[in-house]
Amino acid sequence: MAAGVVSVPIPVPIDTYKLGFIGAGRIAESIAGGIVKSGALSASRIRTAHLGSSRKSAFESFGVKVFDRNVELPYLLSSTVPL
């Protein structure tokens, strides 16, 4: 940055935030559930993708939409456990 130039961050309105998880595992469930419970982001702005129906009900119980395909997610947060 040039001397004397001040950088001011431009806030992003919270009502534009969207979040998507690849995989509907327990880590994603914990993160999404905490976000919704804290009020940081409404469940209507969170999505996940998971092929099987086994995890679908866990997310739908707190209002998160579950898709069958990753390409349907607006934004992504990978919540996989490294091996």
PDB file of C-alpha atoms in Angstrom:
ATOM      1  CA  MET A   1       0.000   0.000   0.000  1.00  0.00           C
ATOM      2  CA  ALA A   2       1.222   3.505  -0.773  1.00  0.00           C
ATOM      3  CA  ALA A   3       2.148   5.769   2.120  1.00  0.00           C
ATOM      4  CA  GLY A   4      -0.819   7.725   3.427  1.00  0.00           C
ATOM      5  CA  VAL A   5      -3.385   5.444   1.757  1.00  0.00           C
ATOM      6  CA  VAL A   6      -5.874   3.919   4.155  1.00  0.00           C
ATOM      7  CA  SER A   7      -7.674   0.727   3.250  1.00  0.00           C
ATOM      8  CA  VAL A   8     -11.207   0.563   4.595  1.00  0.00           C
ATOM      9  CA  PRO A   9     -12.975  -2.809   4.517  1.00  0.00           C
ATOM     10  CA  ILE A  10     -16.374  -2.782   2.873  1.00  0.00           C
ATOM     11  CA  PRO A  11     -18.846  -4.801   4.938  1.00  0.00           C
ATOM     12  CA  VAL A  12     -20.821  -7.508   3.190  1.00  0.00           C
ATOM     13  CA  PRO A  13     -24.504  -7.480   4.194  1.00  0.00           C
ATOM     14  CA  ILE A  14     -25.383 -10.591   6.209  1.00  0.00           C
ATOM     15  CA  ASP A  15     -28.541 -11.096   4.153  1.00  0.00           C
ATOM     16  CA  THR A  16     -26.369 -11.971   1.137  1.00  0.00           C
ATOM     17  CA  TYR A  17     -24.388 -14.762   2.838  1.00  0.00           C
ATOM     18  CA  LYS A  18     -24.950 -18.316   1.618  1.00  0.00           C
ATOM     19  CA  LEU A  19     -23.193 -21.483   2.723  1.00  0.00           C
ATOM     20  CA  GLY A  20     -22.995 -24.965   1.250  1.00  0.00           C
ATOM     21  CA  PHE A  21     -21.435 -28.171   2.574  1.00  0.00           C
ATOM     22  CA  ILE A  22     -20.192 -31.035   0.398  1.00  0.00           C
ATOM     23  CA  GLY A  23     -21.196 -34.035   2.420  1.00  0.00           C
ATOM     24  CA  ALA A  24     -23.741 -34.172   5.205  1.00  0.00           C
ATOM     25  CA  GLY A  25     -21.566 -35.806   7.838  1.00  0.00           C
ATOM     26  CA  ARG A  26     -21.424 -35.104  11.542  1.00  0.00           C
ATOM     27  CA  ILE A  27     -18.819 -32.339  11.202  1.00  0.00           C
ATOM     28  CA  ALA A  28     -20.972 -30.454   8.694  1.00  0.00           C
ATOM     29  CA  GLU A  29     -24.019 -31.061  10.891  1.00  0.00           C
ATOM     30  CA  SER A  30     -22.236 -29.613  13.933  1.00  0.00           C
ATOM     31  CA  ILE A  31     -21.025 -26.541  12.056  1.00  0.00           C
ATOM     32  CA  ALA A  32     -24.363 -25.879  10.349  1.00  0.00           C
ATOM     33  CA  GLY A  33     -26.322 -26.539  13.533  1.00  0.00           C
ATOM     34  CA  GLY A  34     -24.124 -24.171  15.514  1.00  0.00           C
ATOM     35  CA  ILE A  35     -24.465 -21.451  12.894  1.00  0.00           C
ATOM     36  CA  VAL A  36     -28.257 -21.766  12.875  1.00  0.00           C
ATOM     37  CA  LYS A  37     -28.563 -22.073  16.674  1.00  0.00           C
ATOM     38  CA  SER A  38     -26.382 -18.998  17.243  1.00  0.00           C
ATOM     39  CA  GLY A  39     -28.438 -16.963  14.797  1.00  0.00           C
ATOM     40  CA  ALA A  40     -25.348 -16.111  12.729  1.00  0.00           C
ATOM     41  CA  LEU A  41     -27.095 -17.359   9.588  1.00  0.00           C
ATOM     42  CA  SER A  42     -30.617 -18.620   8.989  1.00  0.00           C
ATOM     43  CA  ALA A  43     -31.142 -22.226   7.920  1.00  0.00           C
ATOM     44  CA  SER A  44     -32.729 -20.987   4.688  1.00  0.00           C
ATOM     45  CA  ARG A  45     -29.276 -19.757   3.592  1.00  0.00           C
ATOM     46  CA  ILE A  46     -27.494 -23.070   4.251  1.00  0.00           C
ATOM     47  CA  ARG A  47     -27.410 -26.058   1.898  1.00  0.00           C
ATOM     48  CA  THR A  48     -25.721 -29.442   1.840  1.00  0.00           C
ATOM     49  CA  ALA A  49     -25.421 -32.255  -0.674  1.00  0.00           C
ATOM     50  CA  HIS A  50     -25.546 -35.933   0.148  1.00  0.00           C
ATOM     51  CA  LEU A  51     -26.518 -38.891  -2.010  1.00  0.00           C
ATOM     52  CA  GLY A  52     -27.893 -41.126   0.713  1.00  0.00           C
ATOM     53  CA  SER A  53     -30.980 -40.340   2.720  1.00  0.00           C
ATOM     54  CA  SER A  54     -29.426 -41.453   6.012  1.00  0.00           C
ATOM     55  CA  ARG A  55     -28.141 -37.962   6.927  1.00  0.00           C
ATOM     56  CA  LYS A  56     -30.876 -35.959   5.246  1.00  0.00           C
ATOM     57  CA  SER A  57     -33.224 -35.917   8.239  1.00  0.00           C
ATOM     58  CA  ALA A  58     -30.507 -34.596  10.578  1.00  0.00           C
ATOM     59  CA  PHE A  59     -30.142 -31.435   8.483  1.00  0.00           C
ATOM     60  CA  GLU A  60     -33.794 -31.039   7.658  1.00  0.00           C
ATOM     61  CA  SER A  61     -34.603 -31.173  11.396  1.00  0.00           C
ATOM     62  CA  PHE A  62     -33.159 -27.677  11.800  1.00  0.00           C
ATOM     63  CA  GLY A  63     -34.288 -26.361   8.412  1.00  0.00           C
ATOM     64  CA  VAL A  64     -31.284 -26.922   6.126  1.00  0.00           C
ATOM     65  CA  LYS A  65     -32.050 -27.914   2.533  1.00  0.00           C
ATOM     66  CA  VAL A  66     -30.334 -31.126   1.344  1.00  0.00           C
ATOM     67  CA  PHE A  67     -29.585 -31.682  -2.344  1.00  0.00           C
ATOM     68  CA  ASP A  68     -28.550 -34.879  -4.115  1.00  0.00           C
ATOM     69  CA  ARG A  69     -25.774 -33.220  -6.157  1.00  0.00           C
ATOM     70  CA  ASN A  70     -22.866 -30.960  -5.188  1.00  0.00           C
ATOM     71  CA  VAL A  71     -23.379 -28.744  -8.252  1.00  0.00           C
ATOM     72  CA  GLU A  72     -26.618 -27.476  -6.701  1.00  0.00           C
ATOM     73  CA  LEU A  73     -24.743 -25.808  -3.828  1.00  0.00           C
ATOM     74  CA  PRO A  74     -24.252 -22.016  -4.039  1.00  0.00           C
ATOM     75  CA  TYR A  75     -20.991 -21.912  -2.013  1.00  0.00           C
ATOM     76  CA  LEU A  76     -18.911 -24.639  -0.469  1.00  0.00           C
ATOM     77  CA  LEU A  77     -17.236 -25.530   2.795  1.00  0.00           C
ATOM     78  CA  SER A  78     -15.545 -28.907   2.687  1.00  0.00           C
ATOM     79  CA  SER A  79     -16.091 -30.711   5.976  1.00  0.00           C
ATOM     80  CA  THR A  80     -14.236 -33.945   5.356  1.00  0.00           C
ATOM     81  CA  VAL A  81     -11.878 -35.640   7.770  1.00  0.00           C
ATOM     82  CA  PRO A  82      -8.386 -36.196   6.308  1.00  0.00           C
ATOM     83  CA  LEU A  83      -7.167 -39.784   6.401  1.00  0.00           C
TER      84      LEU A  83
END
